[in-house]
Amino acid sequence: MEVLIVEDDDAMAAALDAAVISAGHRATRVSRGADALLVHRKFEVILLDLGLPDIDGLEVLRKLRQVTPCPILILTARDDERSVVLGLRSGADDYLVKPVKLVELLARIEAVTRRAGRPGGTRQHSIVLGDLEIDVDRRVAALSSRVLPLTATEFDLLALLASHAGSVVTREQILDALWGDAFLASSRSLDVHLTGLRAKLQLPGFIINVRGVGYRIEANPA
């Protein structure tokens, strides 16, 4: 797998490079946001530092999300709530706070790429719930023929809940399905993506919070 490392700190970049290569992937490092925007098409996953010297990492993330569905993990020394939430709402698939644990980094890379490239198997190709139609193959969701501008993670979350319409999907099941590990993944990521999904659907009461358990979409919405 081709991995793009966008990191201006030489020591951190070297450690990330070594970890990615040790897992059998190929790594390319750039130190500026402008360079990432130029070369992103060649890569299957992007590790994006938010503290870049030329362009703020969040702005780079927003611009990348306008042109590519490639899985993006943000690496940040900013462990405050605002930076993490902004990153996830801007389209990041996951985030890691520095100093990064390399074993955890590799697990997150595997999780987001597995989600992005899941084999078809016996999955549903389309899901229709009232005026909502989800085309799983094309990864497009439309409400009353209006295409919803969902991020990759928001789409995966909607498709997962919709495919189990009428049943409760636990938080652990969601975290395991979307991030690859119910205990490794961050619950805060799920909360942010769920908030974004609800805002874009604009369907109050559609995604029901089953307190202490998980979430449910009604099988036959009004």
PDB file of C-alpha atoms in Angstrom:
ATOM      1  CA  MET A   1       0.000   0.000   0.000  1.00  0.00           C
ATOM      2  CA  GLU A   2       1.250   3.495  -0.846  1.00  0.00           C
ATOM      3  CA  VAL A   3       1.205   5.791   2.186  1.00  0.00           C
ATOM      4  CA  LEU A   4       1.751   9.556   2.059  1.00  0.00           C
ATOM      5  CA  ILE A   5       3.265  11.065   5.225  1.00  0.00           C
ATOM      6  CA  VAL A   6       2.708  14.818   5.513  1.00  0.00           C
ATOM      7  CA  GLU A   7       4.953  15.832   8.406  1.00  0.00           C
ATOM      8  CA  ASP A   8       7.428  18.691   8.810  1.00  0.00           C
ATOM      9  CA  ASP A   9       9.281  17.275  11.827  1.00  0.00           C
ATOM     10  CA  ASP A  10      12.195  15.169  10.538  1.00  0.00           C
ATOM     11  CA  ALA A  11      12.408  12.871  13.563  1.00  0.00           C
ATOM     12  CA  MET A  12       8.680  12.185  13.619  1.00  0.00           C
ATOM     13  CA  ALA A  13       8.618  11.653   9.854  1.00  0.00           C
ATOM     14  CA  ALA A  14      11.495   9.159  10.096  1.00  0.00           C
ATOM     15  CA  ALA A  15       9.702   7.189  12.814  1.00  0.00           C
ATOM     16  CA  LEU A  16       6.461   7.112  10.836  1.00  0.00           C
ATOM     17  CA  ASP A  17       8.319   6.095   7.688  1.00  0.00           C
ATOM     18  CA  ALA A  18      10.052   3.220   9.496  1.00  0.00           C
ATOM     19  CA  ALA A  19       6.781   2.007  11.018  1.00  0.00           C
ATOM     20  CA  VAL A  20       4.935   2.058   7.697  1.00  0.00           C
ATOM     21  CA  ILE A  21       7.751   0.233   5.912  1.00  0.00           C
ATOM     22  CA  SER A  22       8.028  -2.357   8.714  1.00  0.00           C
ATOM     23  CA  ALA A  23       4.380  -3.242   8.081  1.00  0.00           C
ATOM     24  CA  GLY A  24       5.164  -3.970   4.430  1.00  0.00           C
ATOM     25  CA  HIS A  25       3.845  -0.731   2.944  1.00  0.00           C
ATOM     26  CA  ARG A  26       5.601   1.927   0.876  1.00  0.00           C
ATOM     27  CA  ALA A  27       5.976   5.409   2.302  1.00  0.00           C
ATOM     28  CA  THR A  28       6.599   8.829   0.793  1.00  0.00           C
ATOM     29  CA  ARG A  29       7.145  11.889   2.958  1.00  0.00           C
ATOM     30  CA  VAL A  30       6.464  15.531   2.168  1.00  0.00           C
ATOM     31  CA  SER A  31       6.872  18.349   4.671  1.00  0.00           C
ATOM     32  CA  ARG A  32       4.494  20.972   3.264  1.00  0.00           C
ATOM     33  CA  GLY A  33       0.765  21.070   2.749  1.00  0.00           C
ATOM     34  CA  ALA A  34       1.163  22.437  -0.769  1.00  0.00           C
ATOM     35  CA  ASP A  35       3.216  19.384  -1.736  1.00  0.00           C
ATOM     36  CA  ALA A  36       0.544  17.051  -0.327  1.00  0.00           C
ATOM     37  CA  LEU A  37      -2.079  18.727  -2.489  1.00  0.00           C
ATOM     38  CA  LEU A  38       0.095  18.169  -5.550  1.00  0.00           C
ATOM     39  CA  VAL A  39       0.913  14.476  -5.075  1.00  0.00           C
ATOM     40  CA  HIS A  40      -2.062  13.011  -3.165  1.00  0.00           C
ATOM     41  CA  ARG A  41      -3.454  11.116  -6.193  1.00  0.00           C
ATOM     42  CA  LYS A  42      -0.698   8.507  -6.020  1.00  0.00           C
ATOM     43  CA  PHE A  43      -1.570   7.277  -2.528  1.00  0.00           C
ATOM     44  CA  GLU A  44      -4.015   4.934  -0.825  1.00  0.00           C
ATOM     45  CA  VAL A  45      -3.852   6.457   2.654  1.00  0.00           C
ATOM     46  CA  ILE A  46      -2.620   9.810   3.963  1.00  0.00           C
ATOM     47  CA  LEU A  47      -1.107  10.589   7.385  1.00  0.00           C
ATOM     48  CA  LEU A  48      -1.563  14.324   7.837  1.00  0.00           C
ATOM     49  CA  ASP A  49       0.112  16.448  10.502  1.00  0.00           C
ATOM     50  CA  LEU A  50      -1.955  19.501  11.426  1.00  0.00           C
ATOM     51  CA  GLY A  51       1.011  21.722  12.315  1.00  0.00           C
ATOM     52  CA  LEU A  52       2.500  22.376   8.880  1.00  0.00           C
ATOM     53  CA  PRO A  53       4.806  25.299   8.031  1.00  0.00           C
ATOM     54  CA  ASP A  54       2.980  26.655   4.976  1.00  0.00           C
ATOM     55  CA  ILE A  55      -0.744  25.825   5.255  1.00  0.00           C
ATOM     56  CA  ASP A  56      -2.719  24.895   8.352  1.00  0.00           C
ATOM     57  CA  GLY A  57      -3.317  21.158   8.341  1.00  0.00           C
ATOM     58  CA  LEU A  58      -7.072  21.576   8.711  1.00  0.00           C
ATOM     59  CA  GLU A  59      -7.147  23.652   5.531  1.00  0.00           C
ATOM     60  CA  VAL A  60      -5.109  20.984   3.732  1.00  0.00           C
ATOM     61  CA  LEU A  61      -7.606  18.388   4.986  1.00  0.00           C
ATOM     62  CA  ARG A  62     -10.581  20.379   3.694  1.00  0.00           C
ATOM     63  CA  LYS A  63      -8.967  20.816   0.283  1.00  0.00           C
ATOM     64  CA  LEU A  64      -8.066  17.125   0.050  1.00  0.00           C
ATOM     65  CA  ARG A  65     -11.630  16.157   0.926  1.00  0.00           C
ATOM     66  CA  GLN A  66     -12.896  18.200  -2.005  1.00  0.00           C
ATOM     67  CA  VAL A  67     -10.955  16.042  -4.443  1.00  0.00           C
ATOM     68  CA  THR A  68     -10.301  12.610  -2.931  1.00  0.00           C
ATOM     69  CA  PRO A  69     -12.093   9.945  -0.860  1.00  0.00           C
ATOM     70  CA  CYS A  70      -8.693   8.553   0.184  1.00  0.00           C
ATOM     71  CA  PRO A  71      -8.585   7.587   3.903  1.00  0.00           C
ATOM     72  CA  ILE A  72      -6.926  10.362   5.926  1.00  0.00           C
ATOM     73  CA  LEU A  73      -5.631  10.076   9.478  1.00  0.00           C
ATOM     74  CA  ILE A  74      -4.669  13.317  11.188  1.00  0.00           C
ATOM     75  CA  LEU A  75      -1.637  13.371  13.471  1.00  0.00           C
ATOM     76  CA  THR A  76      -1.672  16.231  15.899  1.00  0.00           C
ATOM     77  CA  ALA A  77      -0.067  17.611  19.016  1.00  0.00           C
ATOM     78  CA  ARG A  78      -3.322  19.518  19.528  1.00  0.00           C
ATOM     79  CA  ASP A  79      -5.158  17.334  22.005  1.00  0.00           C
ATOM     80  CA  ASP A  80      -7.847  19.885  22.726  1.00  0.00           C
ATOM     81  CA  GLU A  81     -11.458  19.040  21.926  1.00  0.00           C
ATOM     82  CA  ARG A  82     -11.853  21.781  19.335  1.00  0.00           C
ATOM     83  CA  SER A  83      -8.988  20.662  17.071  1.00  0.00           C
ATOM     84  CA  VAL A  84     -10.044  17.024  17.170  1.00  0.00           C
ATOM     85  CA  VAL A  85     -13.690  17.826  16.427  1.00  0.00           C
ATOM     86  CA  LEU A  86     -12.756  20.203  13.614  1.00  0.00           C
ATOM     87  CA  GLY A  87     -10.538  17.547  12.055  1.00  0.00           C
ATOM     88  CA  LEU A  88     -13.225  14.888  12.132  1.00  0.00           C
ATOM     89  CA  ARG A  89     -15.902  17.252  10.856  1.00  0.00           C
ATOM     90  CA  SER A  90     -13.600  18.322   8.046  1.00  0.00           C
ATOM     91  CA  GLY A  91     -13.482  14.761   6.762  1.00  0.00           C
ATOM     92  CA  ALA A  92     -10.700  12.948   8.608  1.00  0.00           C
ATOM     93  CA  ASP A  93     -11.372   9.243   9.047  1.00  0.00           C
ATOM     94  CA  ASP A  94      -9.532   9.084  12.349  1.00  0.00           C
ATOM     95  CA  TYR A  95      -6.956  10.949  14.416  1.00  0.00           C
ATOM     96  CA  LEU A  96      -3.960  10.243  16.643  1.00  0.00           C
ATOM     97  CA  VAL A  97      -2.501  12.598  19.236  1.00  0.00           C
ATOM     98  CA  LYS A  98       1.296  12.864  19.360  1.00  0.00           C
ATOM     99  CA  PRO A  99       3.422  11.215  20.569  1.00  0.00           C
ATOM    100  CA  VAL A 100       2.005   8.489  18.346  1.00  0.00           C
ATOM    101  CA  LYS A 101       2.182   4.876  19.455  1.00  0.00           C
ATOM    102  CA  LEU A 102       3.368   3.155  16.296  1.00  0.00           C
ATOM    103  CA  VAL A 103       1.532  -0.110  16.959  1.00  0.00           C
ATOM    104  CA  GLU A 104      -1.690   1.869  17.347  1.00  0.00           C
ATOM    105  CA  LEU A 105      -0.908   3.851  14.178  1.00  0.00           C
ATOM    106  CA  LEU A 106      -0.576   0.667  12.123  1.00  0.00           C
ATOM    107  CA  ALA A 107      -3.820  -0.699  13.557  1.00  0.00           C
ATOM    108  CA  ARG A 108      -5.644   2.522  12.640  1.00  0.00           C
ATOM    109  CA  ILE A 109      -4.203   2.456   9.104  1.00  0.00           C
ATOM    110  CA  GLU A 110      -5.415  -1.108   8.644  1.00  0.00           C
ATOM    111  CA  ALA A 111      -8.858  -0.204   9.988  1.00  0.00           C
ATOM    112  CA  VAL A 112      -9.504   2.811   7.764  1.00  0.00           C
ATOM    113  CA  THR A 113      -8.191   1.122   4.620  1.00  0.00           C
ATOM    114  CA  ARG A 114     -10.247  -1.997   5.326  1.00  0.00           C
ATOM    115  CA  ARG A 115     -13.354   0.167   5.571  1.00  0.00           C
ATOM    116  CA  ALA A 116     -12.521   2.031   2.371  1.00  0.00           C
ATOM    117  CA  GLY A 117     -11.908  -1.147   0.376  1.00  0.00           C
ATOM    118  CA  ARG A 118     -14.249  -3.681   1.894  1.00  0.00           C
ATOM    119  CA  PRO A 119     -15.002  -6.567  -0.488  1.00  0.00           C
ATOM    120  CA  GLY A 120     -18.595  -6.801  -1.609  1.00  0.00           C
ATOM    121  CA  GLY A 121     -19.407 -10.280  -0.346  1.00  0.00           C
ATOM    122  CA  THR A 122     -23.100 -10.638   0.422  1.00  0.00           C
ATOM    123  CA  ARG A 123     -23.720  -7.066   1.403  1.00  0.00           C
ATOM    124  CA  GLN A 124     -26.773  -5.174   0.257  1.00  0.00           C
ATOM    125  CA  HIS A 125     -26.146  -3.172  -2.917  1.00  0.00           C
ATOM    126  CA  SER A 126     -28.818  -0.602  -2.110  1.00  0.00           C
ATOM    127  CA  ILE A 127     -30.927   0.232   0.917  1.00  0.00           C
ATOM    128  CA  VAL A 128     -34.213   2.133   0.734  1.00  0.00           C
ATOM    129  CA  LEU A 129     -35.876   3.538   3.849  1.00  0.00           C
ATOM    130  CA  GLY A 130     -38.753   5.834   2.991  1.00  0.00           C
ATOM    131  CA  ASP A 131     -37.335   8.761   1.009  1.00  0.00           C
ATOM    132  CA  LEU A 132     -33.757   7.752   1.831  1.00  0.00           C
ATOM    133  CA  GLU A 133     -31.875   5.665  -0.712  1.00  0.00           C
ATOM    134  CA  ILE A 134     -28.347   4.391  -0.076  1.00  0.00           C
ATOM    135  CA  ASP A 135     -26.365   3.038  -3.031  1.00  0.00           C
ATOM    136  CA  VAL A 136     -23.683   0.971  -1.324  1.00  0.00           C
ATOM    137  CA  ASP A 137     -21.697   0.231  -4.479  1.00  0.00           C
ATOM    138  CA  ARG A 138     -21.494   3.856  -5.619  1.00  0.00           C
ATOM    139  CA  ARG A 139     -21.278   5.099  -2.016  1.00  0.00           C
ATOM    140  CA  VAL A 140     -23.997   7.657  -2.591  1.00  0.00           C
ATOM    141  CA  ALA A 141     -26.883   8.480  -0.254  1.00  0.00           C
ATOM    142  CA  ALA A 142     -29.848  10.553  -1.429  1.00  0.00           C
ATOM    143  CA  LEU A 143     -32.855  11.897   0.434  1.00  0.00           C
ATOM    144  CA  SER A 144     -35.843  12.695  -1.783  1.00  0.00           C
ATOM    145  CA  SER A 145     -33.407  12.652  -4.748  1.00  0.00           C
ATOM    146  CA  ARG A 146     -31.106  15.159  -2.984  1.00  0.00           C
ATOM    147  CA  VAL A 147     -27.597  13.742  -2.751  1.00  0.00           C
ATOM    148  CA  LEU A 148     -26.242  14.105   0.780  1.00  0.00           C
ATOM    149  CA  PRO A 149     -22.684  15.536   1.076  1.00  0.00           C
ATOM    150  CA  LEU A 150     -21.459  12.847   3.465  1.00  0.00           C
ATOM    151  CA  THR A 151     -17.867  12.197   4.422  1.00  0.00           C
ATOM    152  CA  ALA A 152     -16.584   8.631   3.946  1.00  0.00           C
ATOM    153  CA  THR A 153     -17.072   7.829   7.623  1.00  0.00           C
ATOM    154  CA  GLU A 154     -20.553   9.396   7.768  1.00  0.00           C
ATOM    155  CA  PHE A 155     -21.576   7.265   4.783  1.00  0.00           C
ATOM    156  CA  ASP A 156     -20.228   4.098   6.400  1.00  0.00           C
ATOM    157  CA  LEU A 157     -22.062   4.918   9.621  1.00  0.00           C
ATOM    158  CA  LEU A 158     -25.354   5.550   7.810  1.00  0.00           C
ATOM    159  CA  ALA A 159     -25.029   2.391   5.706  1.00  0.00           C
ATOM    160  CA  LEU A 160     -24.265   0.296   8.786  1.00  0.00           C
ATOM    161  CA  LEU A 161     -27.239   1.589  10.767  1.00  0.00           C
ATOM    162  CA  ALA A 162     -29.566   1.393   7.750  1.00  0.00           C
ATOM    163  CA  SER A 163     -28.545  -2.184   6.957  1.00  0.00           C
ATOM    164  CA  HIS A 164     -29.722  -3.114  10.465  1.00  0.00           C
ATOM    165  CA  ALA A 165     -32.864  -0.956  10.377  1.00  0.00           C
ATOM    166  CA  GLY A 166     -35.286  -1.899  13.124  1.00  0.00           C
ATOM    167  CA  SER A 167     -32.522  -3.305  15.317  1.00  0.00           C
ATOM    168  CA  VAL A 168     -30.183  -1.677  17.788  1.00  0.00           C
ATOM    169  CA  VAL A 169     -26.532  -1.454  16.722  1.00  0.00           C
ATOM    170  CA  THR A 170     -24.337  -1.130  19.797  1.00  0.00           C
ATOM    171  CA  ARG A 171     -21.587   1.458  20.101  1.00  0.00           C
ATOM    172  CA  GLU A 172     -19.085  -1.392  20.286  1.00  0.00           C
ATOM    173  CA  GLN A 173     -20.396  -2.912  17.055  1.00  0.00           C
ATOM    174  CA  ILE A 174     -20.125   0.449  15.304  1.00  0.00           C
ATOM    175  CA  LEU A 175     -16.615   1.121  16.571  1.00  0.00           C
ATOM    176  CA  ASP A 176     -15.505  -2.375  15.583  1.00  0.00           C
ATOM    177  CA  ALA A 177     -17.068  -2.167  12.106  1.00  0.00           C
ATOM    178  CA  LEU A 178     -15.864   1.348  11.262  1.00  0.00           C
ATOM    179  CA  TRP A 179     -12.565   1.615  13.131  1.00  0.00           C
ATOM    180  CA  GLY A 180     -11.575  -2.046  13.354  1.00  0.00           C
ATOM    181  CA  ASP A 181     -11.411  -2.370  17.135  1.00  0.00           C
ATOM    182  CA  ALA A 182     -14.139  -1.488  19.625  1.00  0.00           C
ATOM    183  CA  PHE A 183     -11.598  -0.820  22.359  1.00  0.00           C
ATOM    184  CA  LEU A 184      -8.818   0.836  20.360  1.00  0.00           C
ATOM    185  CA  ALA A 185     -11.007   3.298  18.511  1.00  0.00           C
ATOM    186  CA  SER A 186     -12.101   6.583  20.021  1.00  0.00           C
ATOM    187  CA  SER A 187     -15.713   6.950  21.106  1.00  0.00           C
ATOM    188  CA  ARG A 188     -15.330  10.679  20.569  1.00  0.00           C
ATOM    189  CA  SER A 189     -14.808  10.050  16.851  1.00  0.00           C
ATOM    190  CA  LEU A 190     -18.128   8.239  16.680  1.00  0.00           C
ATOM    191  CA  ASP A 191     -19.953  11.035  18.502  1.00  0.00           C
ATOM    192  CA  VAL A 192     -18.608  13.696  16.133  1.00  0.00           C
ATOM    193  CA  HIS A 193     -19.423  11.722  12.982  1.00  0.00           C
ATOM    194  CA  LEU A 194     -22.893  10.903  14.276  1.00  0.00           C
ATOM    195  CA  THR A 195     -23.571  14.577  14.969  1.00  0.00           C
ATOM    196  CA  GLY A 196     -22.433  15.473  11.441  1.00  0.00           C
ATOM    197  CA  LEU A 197     -24.584  12.744   9.904  1.00  0.00           C
ATOM    198  CA  ARG A 198     -27.686  13.860  11.776  1.00  0.00           C
ATOM    199  CA  ALA A 199     -27.121  17.471  10.751  1.00  0.00           C
ATOM    200  CA  LYS A 200     -26.904  16.522   7.069  1.00  0.00           C
ATOM    201  CA  LEU A 201     -29.926  14.206   7.171  1.00  0.00           C
ATOM    202  CA  GLN A 202     -32.089  16.823   8.893  1.00  0.00           C
ATOM    203  CA  LEU A 203     -34.479  14.072   9.986  1.00  0.00           C
ATOM    204  CA  PRO A 204     -35.213  14.548  13.694  1.00  0.00           C
ATOM    205  CA  GLY A 205     -35.856  11.227  15.400  1.00  0.00           C
ATOM    206  CA  PHE A 206     -34.553   9.160  12.466  1.00  0.00           C
ATOM    207  CA  ILE A 207     -31.463   7.884  14.275  1.00  0.00           C
ATOM    208  CA  ILE A 208     -32.645   6.938  17.749  1.00  0.00           C
ATOM    209  CA  ASN A 209     -30.276   6.941  20.709  1.00  0.00           C
ATOM    210  CA  VAL A 210     -30.881   3.836  22.827  1.00  0.00           C
ATOM    211  CA  ARG A 211     -29.335   5.096  26.047  1.00  0.00           C
ATOM    212  CA  GLY A 212     -26.406   3.071  27.293  1.00  0.00           C
ATOM    213  CA  VAL A 213     -26.599   0.629  24.380  1.00  0.00           C
ATOM    214  CA  GLY A 214     -26.297   2.149  20.917  1.00  0.00           C
ATOM    215  CA  TYR A 215     -28.431   3.449  18.037  1.00  0.00           C
ATOM    216  CA  ARG A 216     -31.376   2.360  15.924  1.00  0.00           C
ATOM    217  CA  ILE A 217     -32.987   3.455  12.681  1.00  0.00           C
ATOM    218  CA  GLU A 218     -36.650   2.605  12.324  1.00  0.00           C
ATOM    219  CA  ALA A 219     -37.325  -0.023   9.666  1.00  0.00           C
ATOM    220  CA  ASN A 220     -40.373   1.811   8.311  1.00  0.00           C
ATOM    221  CA  PRO A 221     -39.871   5.542   8.825  1.00  0.00           C
ATOM    222  CA  ALA A 222     -42.888   7.763   8.435  1.00  0.00           C
TER     223      ALA A 222
END
